[in-house]
C-alpha cells in the first residue's frame, strides 16, 4: 500500500526539533530508526501529515556515559551501539544482552532505544530490563524538561504518557561503581527475528536484592514487585509458592503464538532460569 502524502522535516538541532513539535500539534510522527514507523506507514496503520526525522540530531542524542552514578543513554542510540558499548557492558551488561536478542543485525543497526520505548510493545525487549534497572526517561519540550520513571511512562500497548509537543532525549539508569548483575530470558519460536512469547529480566541490586520484570505477559511490560518482595524477604520460600505469586502477577493473553496458560508457566520457568543463572536460587 502506498502511504498518503506527508511532509518531512529534518531538524538540525534539538531546539529546531522542539519548535517543530510545538508548532505541529498532533500532526507529527517522530522517526528515529524507522523500524516500527516505516512498516506501519507502509501497511496503512498510520497517516501522518508530517514526519520529523531525527537523523541529523544523532550527535545530540547518541551519547552513552556515566555521570554521578547515572548511566545516560541518548534516545537515538541503536541496539547495536548498546551491545558494543564498553560503558554499558561495564555497568549493566543485561541491557546489552537484551538488545542482542532484538530482530536481526539490520534491525539492531537501525532500531533505537528511544523508538523501542515509545513503540511501547508489550513484547519490547529493552523494556523489562529497563524496568528492572529502575530506568527513568528524560522528556523534553519547548516548555520544559521533565523526568519520568519508565514504569509511569508506559500506559498500555502502544501507549505512552508523552505530550504531542514532547520527545524523549535520554534514558537514565542509576548505577553503582561495580557492575550490576542481571539476566534476561526471552522465549520465542526461533532464534532470530523473534517476537517474545514471554520474557523475564532479573537484576540484582547492590544489596543483592532481586528486581524482576516481565515482557509479553500483560498489556504492557510490568515490574513484578510482589514476586520480588516474596523472594527478597524469604530465602527459603518453596518454588511452588513463588510460582503462585508469579501466576497472580502476570495477565497474559492467548493468541496465535501461545495460550495464556502456557505463557504463565513460561513466566515461572524464565524467572527460575534467570535466578539459577545468577546463582541466587
Ligand atoms: C523485522 C522486525 C523485527 C523486530 N524485532 C524486534 C524484537 O525482537 N524486539 C523488539 O523489542 N522489537 C523488535 N522490532 C521492533 C523495532 O525494531 C524496535 O521497537 C526498535 O527499537 C524501534 O526503534 P526505531 O528507532 O526504529 O523506532 P521508530 O520506528 O523510528 O519509532 C518508533 C516509535 O517511537 C517514536 N519515537 C522514536 N524516537 C523517539 C523519541 N526520541 N522521542 C519520542 N518518540 C520517539 C516514533 O514516533 C514511533 O512512534 C522489530 C521490528 C521489525 C521490523
mmCIF file of C-alpha atoms and ligand atoms in Angstrom:
data_model
loop_
_atom_site.group_PDB
_atom_site.id
_atom_site.type_symbol
_atom_site.label_atom_id
_atom_site.label_comp_id
_atom_site.label_asym_id
_atom_site.label_seq_id
_atom_site.Cartn_x
_atom_site.Cartn_y
_atom_site.Cartn_z
ATOM 1 C CA UNK A 1 0.000 0.000 0.000
ATOM 2 C CA UNK A 2 1.311 3.468 -0.876
ATOM 3 C CA UNK A 3 1.226 5.876 2.069
ATOM 4 C CA UNK A 4 -0.665 9.134 1.592
ATOM 5 C CA UNK A 5 1.449 12.244 1.032
ATOM 6 C CA UNK A 6 3.264 13.726 4.003
ATOM 7 C CA UNK A 7 5.749 16.483 4.608
ATOM 8 C CA UNK A 8 9.166 15.569 6.003
ATOM 9 C CA UNK A 9 11.198 17.710 8.387
ATOM 10 C CA UNK A 10 14.894 17.216 9.110
ATOM 11 C CA UNK A 11 15.758 19.450 12.061
ATOM 12 C CA UNK A 12 19.478 20.110 12.508
ATOM 13 C CA UNK A 13 19.326 20.965 16.208
ATOM 14 C CA UNK A 14 17.282 19.779 19.169
ATOM 15 C CA UNK A 15 15.912 23.250 19.606
ATOM 16 C CA UNK A 16 14.625 23.223 15.973
ATOM 17 C CA UNK A 17 13.052 19.811 16.616
ATOM 18 C CA UNK A 18 11.221 21.055 19.705
ATOM 19 C CA UNK A 19 9.930 24.079 17.793
ATOM 20 C CA UNK A 20 8.596 21.822 15.028
ATOM 21 C CA UNK A 21 6.870 19.617 17.616
ATOM 22 C CA UNK A 22 5.305 22.616 19.308
ATOM 23 C CA UNK A 23 4.051 24.119 16.041
ATOM 24 C CA UNK A 24 2.865 20.791 14.610
ATOM 25 C CA UNK A 25 0.402 19.980 17.394
ATOM 26 C CA UNK A 26 -0.844 16.367 16.983
ATOM 27 C CA UNK A 27 0.142 16.113 13.319
ATOM 28 C CA UNK A 28 3.766 14.992 13.674
ATOM 29 C CA UNK A 29 5.196 11.493 13.671
ATOM 30 C CA UNK A 30 8.747 11.298 15.000
ATOM 31 C CA UNK A 31 11.052 8.996 13.024
ATOM 32 C CA UNK A 32 14.221 7.571 14.591
ATOM 33 C CA UNK A 33 15.466 4.283 13.074
ATOM 34 C CA UNK A 34 12.102 3.813 11.350
ATOM 35 C CA UNK A 35 11.889 0.058 12.026
ATOM 36 C CA UNK A 36 8.433 0.489 13.568
ATOM 37 C CA UNK A 37 7.241 3.648 11.819
ATOM 38 C CA UNK A 38 8.022 2.594 8.236
ATOM 39 C CA UNK A 39 6.179 -0.782 8.318
ATOM 40 C CA UNK A 40 3.196 0.924 9.977
ATOM 41 C CA UNK A 41 3.224 3.660 7.336
ATOM 42 C CA UNK A 42 3.521 1.166 4.510
ATOM 43 C CA UNK A 43 0.715 -1.006 5.891
ATOM 44 C CA UNK A 44 -1.602 1.993 6.211
ATOM 45 C CA UNK A 45 -1.823 1.859 10.021
ATOM 46 C CA UNK A 46 -0.722 5.479 10.375
ATOM 47 C CA UNK A 47 -1.376 8.526 8.184
ATOM 48 C CA UNK A 48 0.853 11.336 9.446
ATOM 49 C CA UNK A 49 0.658 14.766 7.852
ATOM 50 C CA UNK A 50 4.270 15.386 8.792
ATOM 51 C CA UNK A 51 7.239 13.192 9.709
ATOM 52 C CA UNK A 52 10.135 14.575 11.713
ATOM 53 C CA UNK A 53 13.319 12.596 11.104
ATOM 54 C CA UNK A 54 15.803 12.682 14.000
ATOM 55 C CA UNK A 55 18.796 11.539 11.917
ATOM 56 C CA UNK A 56 20.507 14.964 11.880
ATOM 57 C CA UNK A 57 20.321 15.026 15.700
ATOM 58 C CA UNK A 58 22.441 11.899 16.015
ATOM 59 C CA UNK A 59 25.315 13.741 17.687
ATOM 60 C CA UNK A 60 22.997 15.297 20.285
ATOM 61 C CA UNK A 61 21.067 12.105 21.060
ATOM 62 C CA UNK A 62 23.680 9.337 20.803
ATOM 63 C CA UNK A 63 25.821 9.692 23.912
ATOM 64 C CA UNK A 64 26.462 6.850 26.330
ATOM 65 C CA UNK A 65 28.204 7.873 29.552
ATOM 66 C CA UNK A 66 28.116 7.671 33.328
ATOM 67 C CA UNK A 67 27.809 10.893 35.319
ATOM 68 C CA UNK A 68 27.431 10.988 39.104
ATOM 69 C CA UNK A 69 26.309 7.381 39.324
ATOM 70 C CA UNK A 70 23.794 7.689 36.467
ATOM 71 C CA UNK A 71 24.235 5.847 33.172
ATOM 72 C CA UNK A 72 22.883 8.166 30.460
ATOM 73 C CA UNK A 73 21.903 6.727 27.093
ATOM 74 C CA UNK A 74 20.747 9.063 24.322
ATOM 75 C CA UNK A 75 17.365 8.219 22.784
ATOM 76 C CA UNK A 76 18.919 7.768 19.315
ATOM 77 C CA UNK A 77 21.417 5.117 20.482
ATOM 78 C CA UNK A 78 20.887 1.944 18.444
ATOM 79 C CA UNK A 79 20.653 -1.577 19.814
ATOM 80 C CA UNK A 80 23.975 -2.403 18.116
ATOM 81 C CA UNK A 81 25.658 0.560 19.822
ATOM 82 C CA UNK A 82 24.336 -0.657 23.188
ATOM 83 C CA UNK A 83 25.600 -4.195 22.527
ATOM 84 C CA UNK A 84 29.041 -2.834 21.608
ATOM 85 C CA UNK A 85 29.292 -0.185 24.332
ATOM 86 C CA UNK A 86 32.079 -0.737 26.858
ATOM 87 C CA UNK A 87 30.262 1.606 29.253
ATOM 88 C CA UNK A 88 27.041 -0.444 29.116
ATOM 89 C CA UNK A 89 28.896 -3.751 29.339
ATOM 90 C CA UNK A 90 30.841 -2.488 32.380
ATOM 91 C CA UNK A 91 27.747 -1.274 34.235
ATOM 92 C CA UNK A 92 24.534 -3.019 33.118
ATOM 93 C CA UNK A 93 25.525 -5.841 30.730
ATOM 94 C CA UNK A 94 21.986 -7.246 30.978
ATOM 95 C CA UNK A 95 20.800 -4.358 28.771
ATOM 96 C CA UNK A 96 23.295 -5.341 26.072
ATOM 97 C CA UNK A 97 22.125 -8.944 26.486
ATOM 98 C CA UNK A 98 18.506 -7.893 25.793
ATOM 99 C CA UNK A 99 19.444 -5.693 22.814
ATOM 100 C CA UNK A 100 21.363 -8.604 21.319
ATOM 101 C CA UNK A 101 18.076 -10.572 21.071
ATOM 102 C CA UNK A 102 16.270 -7.877 19.073
ATOM 103 C CA UNK A 103 15.283 -8.648 15.474
ATOM 104 C CA UNK A 104 18.299 -9.257 13.290
ATOM 105 C CA UNK A 105 21.542 -7.371 12.620
ATOM 106 C CA UNK A 106 19.863 -4.897 10.244
ATOM 107 C CA UNK A 107 17.093 -4.113 12.752
ATOM 108 C CA UNK A 108 19.608 -3.726 15.597
ATOM 109 C CA UNK A 109 21.710 -1.393 13.430
ATOM 110 C CA UNK A 110 18.751 0.944 12.791
ATOM 111 C CA UNK A 111 16.415 0.454 15.762
ATOM 112 C CA UNK A 112 16.950 2.815 18.697
ATOM 113 C CA UNK A 113 16.309 2.539 22.405
ATOM 114 C CA UNK A 114 14.036 5.622 22.274
ATOM 115 C CA UNK A 115 11.990 4.018 19.498
ATOM 116 C CA UNK A 116 11.703 0.740 21.408
ATOM 117 C CA UNK A 117 10.376 2.615 24.445
ATOM 118 C CA UNK A 118 7.853 4.821 22.632
ATOM 119 C CA UNK A 119 6.675 1.919 20.498
ATOM 120 C CA UNK A 120 5.561 0.518 23.887
ATOM 121 C CA UNK A 121 5.046 -3.015 22.641
ATOM 122 C CA UNK A 122 4.109 -5.442 25.445
ATOM 123 C CA UNK A 123 6.911 -7.585 23.964
ATOM 124 C CA UNK A 124 9.504 -4.785 23.547
ATOM 125 C CA UNK A 125 12.775 -6.387 24.622
ATOM 126 C CA UNK A 126 14.566 -3.474 26.285
ATOM 127 C CA UNK A 127 11.523 -2.682 28.445
ATOM 128 C CA UNK A 128 11.580 -5.422 31.130
ATOM 129 C CA UNK A 129 15.317 -4.885 31.575
ATOM 130 C CA UNK A 130 14.931 -1.109 31.827
ATOM 131 C CA UNK A 131 12.065 -1.549 34.325
ATOM 132 C CA UNK A 132 14.190 -3.881 36.470
ATOM 133 C CA UNK A 133 17.014 -1.328 36.284
ATOM 134 C CA UNK A 134 14.687 1.435 37.605
ATOM 135 C CA UNK A 135 15.224 3.443 34.403
ATOM 136 C CA UNK A 136 13.940 6.996 34.142
ATOM 137 C CA UNK A 137 13.327 8.795 30.859
ATOM 138 C CA UNK A 138 14.188 12.423 30.250
ATOM 139 C CA UNK A 139 11.406 14.103 28.308
ATOM 140 C CA UNK A 140 11.918 17.442 26.606
ATOM 141 C CA UNK A 141 9.674 20.053 25.011
ATOM 142 C CA UNK A 142 9.988 23.773 24.241
ATOM 143 C CA UNK A 143 8.243 24.498 27.527
ATOM 144 C CA UNK A 144 10.118 22.204 29.908
ATOM 145 C CA UNK A 145 12.346 19.234 30.652
ATOM 146 C CA UNK A 146 10.984 16.535 32.933
ATOM 147 C CA UNK A 147 11.975 13.112 34.176
ATOM 148 C CA UNK A 148 9.555 10.225 34.413
ATOM 149 C CA UNK A 149 10.153 6.674 35.652
ATOM 150 C CA UNK A 150 9.727 4.293 32.720
ATOM 151 C CA UNK A 151 7.111 2.472 34.805
ATOM 152 C CA UNK A 152 4.937 5.624 34.701
ATOM 153 C CA UNK A 153 5.609 6.335 31.019
ATOM 154 C CA UNK A 154 4.214 3.001 29.794
ATOM 155 C CA UNK A 155 0.413 3.169 29.765
ATOM 156 C CA UNK A 156 -0.608 0.194 27.614
ATOM 157 C CA UNK A 157 0.005 -1.426 24.227
ATOM 158 C CA UNK A 158 1.479 1.316 22.013
ATOM 159 C CA UNK A 159 0.555 3.995 24.564
ATOM 160 C CA UNK A 160 2.952 6.233 26.452
ATOM 161 C CA UNK A 161 2.494 9.270 28.638
ATOM 162 C CA UNK A 162 4.024 11.808 26.213
ATOM 163 C CA UNK A 163 2.509 15.117 25.111
ATOM 164 C CA UNK A 164 2.318 15.907 21.385
ATOM 165 C CA UNK A 165 4.997 18.591 21.866
ATOM 166 C CA UNK A 166 7.335 16.240 23.763
ATOM 167 C CA UNK A 167 10.057 13.773 22.856
ATOM 168 C CA UNK A 168 12.458 11.537 24.747
ATOM 169 C CA UNK A 169 16.033 12.760 24.823
ATOM 170 C CA UNK A 170 17.721 10.375 27.220
ATOM 171 C CA UNK A 171 17.319 7.214 29.292
ATOM 172 C CA UNK A 172 18.848 7.333 32.778
ATOM 173 C CA UNK A 173 19.796 4.310 34.856
ATOM 174 C CA UNK A 174 21.143 4.577 38.400
ATOM 175 C CA UNK A 175 24.357 2.524 38.574
ATOM 176 C CA UNK A 176 26.874 1.792 41.315
ATOM 177 C CA UNK A 177 30.605 1.683 40.745
ATOM 178 C CA UNK A 178 30.521 -2.102 40.401
ATOM 179 C CA UNK A 179 28.801 -3.984 37.602
ATOM 180 C CA UNK A 180 25.074 -4.680 38.160
ATOM 181 C CA UNK A 181 24.458 -8.367 37.615
ATOM 182 C CA UNK A 182 21.345 -9.277 35.700
ATOM 183 C CA UNK A 183 19.832 -11.820 33.370
ATOM 184 C CA UNK A 184 17.314 -11.572 30.518
ATOM 185 C CA UNK A 185 15.481 -14.568 29.080
ATOM 186 C CA UNK A 186 13.194 -14.443 26.083
ATOM 187 C CA UNK A 187 11.037 -17.253 24.828
ATOM 188 C CA UNK A 188 10.226 -17.283 21.144
ATOM 189 C CA UNK A 189 9.722 -19.722 18.347
ATOM 190 C CA UNK A 190 13.168 -19.242 16.792
ATOM 191 C CA UNK A 191 16.498 -17.516 17.412
ATOM 192 C CA UNK A 192 16.332 -14.502 15.077
ATOM 193 C CA UNK A 193 13.507 -12.095 14.129
ATOM 194 C CA UNK A 194 11.799 -13.409 17.182
ATOM 195 C CA UNK A 195 8.981 -11.561 18.949
ATOM 196 C CA UNK A 196 8.861 -12.637 22.585
ATOM 197 C CA UNK A 197 6.104 -15.061 23.599
ATOM 198 C CA UNK A 198 7.222 -14.256 27.140
ATOM 199 C CA UNK A 199 10.302 -12.631 28.609
ATOM 200 C CA UNK A 200 11.769 -12.062 32.063
ATOM 201 C CA UNK A 201 14.510 -9.838 33.427
ATOM 202 C CA UNK A 202 16.113 -10.233 36.843
ATOM 203 C CA UNK A 203 18.566 -7.658 38.193
ATOM 204 C CA UNK A 204 20.466 -7.878 41.484
ATOM 205 C CA UNK A 205 20.811 -4.509 43.176
ATOM 206 C CA UNK A 206 23.863 -3.505 45.204
ATOM 207 C CA UNK A 207 22.444 -5.221 48.329
ATOM 208 C CA UNK A 208 21.787 -8.425 46.400
ATOM 209 C CA UNK A 209 18.028 -7.813 46.328
ATOM 210 C CA UNK A 210 16.227 -9.141 43.285
ATOM 211 C CA UNK A 211 14.351 -6.870 40.904
ATOM 212 C CA UNK A 212 12.118 -8.655 38.420
ATOM 213 C CA UNK A 213 10.165 -7.539 35.351
ATOM 214 C CA UNK A 214 8.255 -9.298 32.593
ATOM 215 C CA UNK A 215 7.535 -8.737 28.906
ATOM 216 C CA UNK A 216 4.651 -10.092 26.773
ATOM 217 C CA UNK A 217 2.852 -11.232 29.919
ATOM 218 C CA UNK A 218 0.481 -8.287 30.395
ATOM 219 C CA UNK A 219 -0.862 -5.390 28.261
ATOM 220 C CA UNK A 220 2.478 -3.639 28.920
ATOM 221 C CA UNK A 221 5.829 -4.779 30.328
ATOM 222 C CA UNK A 222 5.485 -4.944 34.115
ATOM 223 C CA UNK A 223 7.606 -4.839 37.234
ATOM 224 C CA UNK A 224 6.813 -7.836 39.461
ATOM 225 C CA UNK A 225 7.029 -6.231 42.884
ATOM 226 C CA UNK A 226 5.108 -8.908 44.790
ATOM 227 C CA UNK A 227 7.390 -11.612 43.395
ATOM 228 C CA UNK A 228 10.452 -9.527 44.330
ATOM 229 C CA UNK A 229 9.185 -8.961 47.850
ATOM 230 C CA UNK A 230 8.482 -12.640 48.393
ATOM 231 C CA UNK A 231 11.927 -13.692 47.145
ATOM 232 C CA UNK A 232 13.808 -10.926 48.956
ATOM 233 C CA UNK A 233 12.085 -11.454 52.298
ATOM 234 C CA UNK A 234 12.151 -15.228 52.486
ATOM 235 C CA UNK A 235 15.169 -17.070 51.139
ATOM 236 C CA UNK A 236 13.557 -20.440 51.956
ATOM 237 C CA UNK A 237 10.330 -19.940 50.056
ATOM 238 C CA UNK A 238 9.204 -23.057 48.187
ATOM 239 C CA UNK A 239 9.317 -22.626 44.413
ATOM 240 C CA UNK A 240 5.641 -23.704 44.200
ATOM 241 C CA UNK A 241 4.775 -20.667 46.375
ATOM 242 C CA UNK A 242 6.855 -18.327 44.184
ATOM 243 C CA UNK A 243 5.077 -19.752 41.151
ATOM 244 C CA UNK A 244 1.677 -18.994 42.693
ATOM 245 C CA UNK A 245 2.695 -15.359 43.149
ATOM 246 C CA UNK A 246 4.053 -15.169 39.590
ATOM 247 C CA UNK A 247 0.752 -16.570 38.264
ATOM 248 C CA UNK A 248 -1.072 -13.870 40.245
ATOM 249 C CA UNK A 249 1.216 -11.128 38.885
ATOM 250 C CA UNK A 250 1.081 -11.787 35.148
ATOM 251 C CA UNK A 251 -2.004 -11.262 32.960
ATOM 252 C CA UNK A 252 -1.107 -12.706 29.567
ATOM 253 C CA UNK A 253 -3.392 -13.080 26.587
ATOM 254 C CA UNK A 254 -3.982 -16.134 24.427
ATOM 255 C CA UNK A 255 -3.108 -15.517 20.774
ATOM 256 C CA UNK A 256 -1.854 -17.378 17.711
ATOM 257 C CA UNK A 257 1.580 -17.778 19.262
ATOM 258 C CA UNK A 258 0.695 -19.146 22.711
ATOM 259 C CA UNK A 259 -2.120 -19.617 25.196
ATOM 260 C CA UNK A 260 -2.345 -17.551 28.359
ATOM 261 C CA UNK A 261 -1.820 -20.674 30.497
ATOM 262 C CA UNK A 262 1.342 -21.585 28.598
ATOM 263 C CA UNK A 263 2.656 -18.031 28.973
ATOM 264 C CA UNK A 264 2.059 -18.193 32.744
ATOM 265 C CA UNK A 265 4.044 -21.425 33.009
ATOM 266 C CA UNK A 266 6.799 -19.848 30.932
ATOM 267 C CA UNK A 267 6.871 -16.756 33.174
ATOM 268 C CA UNK A 268 7.706 -19.042 36.077
ATOM 269 C CA UNK A 269 10.236 -21.063 34.065
ATOM 270 C CA UNK A 270 12.027 -17.976 32.731
ATOM 271 C CA UNK A 271 12.199 -16.473 36.229
ATOM 272 C CA UNK A 272 13.625 -19.732 37.566
ATOM 273 C CA UNK A 273 16.214 -19.861 34.773
ATOM 274 C CA UNK A 274 17.289 -16.235 35.370
ATOM 275 C CA UNK A 275 17.680 -16.822 39.123
ATOM 276 C CA UNK A 276 19.544 -20.080 38.535
ATOM 277 C CA UNK A 277 21.919 -18.478 36.012
ATOM 278 C CA UNK A 278 22.599 -15.677 38.502
ATOM 279 C CA UNK A 279 23.339 -18.280 41.188
ATOM 280 C CA UNK A 280 20.711 -16.934 43.589
ATOM 281 C CA UNK A 281 18.179 -19.708 43.733
HETATM 282 C C1 LIG B 1 11.628 -7.274 11.357
HETATM 283 C C2 LIG B 1 11.497 -6.612 12.704
HETATM 284 C C3 LIG B 1 11.915 -7.294 13.837
HETATM 285 C C4 LIG B 1 11.801 -6.704 15.091
HETATM 286 N N1 LIG B 1 12.208 -7.400 16.185
HETATM 287 C C5 LIG B 1 12.092 -6.857 17.414
HETATM 288 C C6 LIG B 1 12.482 -7.587 18.566
HETATM 289 O O1 LIG B 1 12.947 -8.727 18.505
HETATM 290 N N2 LIG B 1 12.331 -6.988 19.774
HETATM 291 C C7 LIG B 1 11.835 -5.729 19.905
HETATM 292 O O2 LIG B 1 11.730 -5.232 21.027
HETATM 293 N N3 LIG B 1 11.452 -5.008 18.819
HETATM 294 C C8 LIG B 1 11.565 -5.542 17.585
HETATM 295 N N4 LIG B 1 11.182 -4.840 16.482
HETATM 296 C C9 LIG B 1 10.607 -3.508 16.658
HETATM 297 C C10 LIG B 1 11.600 -2.328 16.458
HETATM 298 O O3 LIG B 1 12.698 -2.690 15.698
HETATM 299 C C11 LIG B 1 12.088 -1.765 17.804
HETATM 300 O O4 LIG B 1 10.995 -1.383 18.595
HETATM 301 C C12 LIG B 1 13.031 -0.560 17.622
HETATM 302 O O5 LIG B 1 13.740 -0.340 18.815
HETATM 303 C C13 LIG B 1 12.285 0.712 17.246
HETATM 304 O O6 LIG B 1 13.242 1.763 17.155
HETATM 305 P P1 LIG B 1 13.266 2.761 15.898
HETATM 306 O O7 LIG B 1 14.349 3.731 16.177
HETATM 307 O O8 LIG B 1 13.338 2.035 14.632
HETATM 308 O O9 LIG B 1 11.830 3.426 16.088
HETATM 309 P P2 LIG B 1 10.937 4.216 15.020
HETATM 310 O O10 LIG B 1 10.268 3.242 14.120
HETATM 311 O O11 LIG B 1 11.698 5.313 14.394
HETATM 312 O O12 LIG B 1 9.877 4.843 16.048
HETATM 313 C C14 LIG B 1 9.065 4.014 16.871
HETATM 314 C C15 LIG B 1 8.120 4.916 17.694
HETATM 315 O O13 LIG B 1 8.866 5.705 18.605
HETATM 316 C C16 LIG B 1 8.670 7.104 18.360
HETATM 317 N N5 LIG B 1 9.966 7.723 18.675
HETATM 318 C C17 LIG B 1 11.186 7.333 18.240
HETATM 319 N N6 LIG B 1 12.144 8.044 18.858
HETATM 320 C C18 LIG B 1 11.516 8.910 19.686
HETATM 321 C C19 LIG B 1 11.973 9.907 20.617
HETATM 322 N N7 LIG B 1 13.276 10.165 20.818
HETATM 323 N N8 LIG B 1 11.035 10.614 21.323
HETATM 324 C C20 LIG B 1 9.706 10.366 21.150
HETATM 325 N N9 LIG B 1 9.224 9.435 20.285
HETATM 326 C C21 LIG B 1 10.126 8.713 19.573
HETATM 327 C C22 LIG B 1 8.185 7.185 16.924
HETATM 328 O O14 LIG B 1 7.407 8.339 16.686
HETATM 329 C C23 LIG B 1 7.355 5.923 16.826
HETATM 330 O O15 LIG B 1 6.086 6.133 17.419
HETATM 331 C C24 LIG B 1 11.280 -5.398 15.206
HETATM 332 C C25 LIG B 1 10.878 -4.691 14.053
HETATM 333 C C26 LIG B 1 10.988 -5.296 12.820
HETATM 334 C C27 LIG B 1 10.566 -4.527 11.589
#
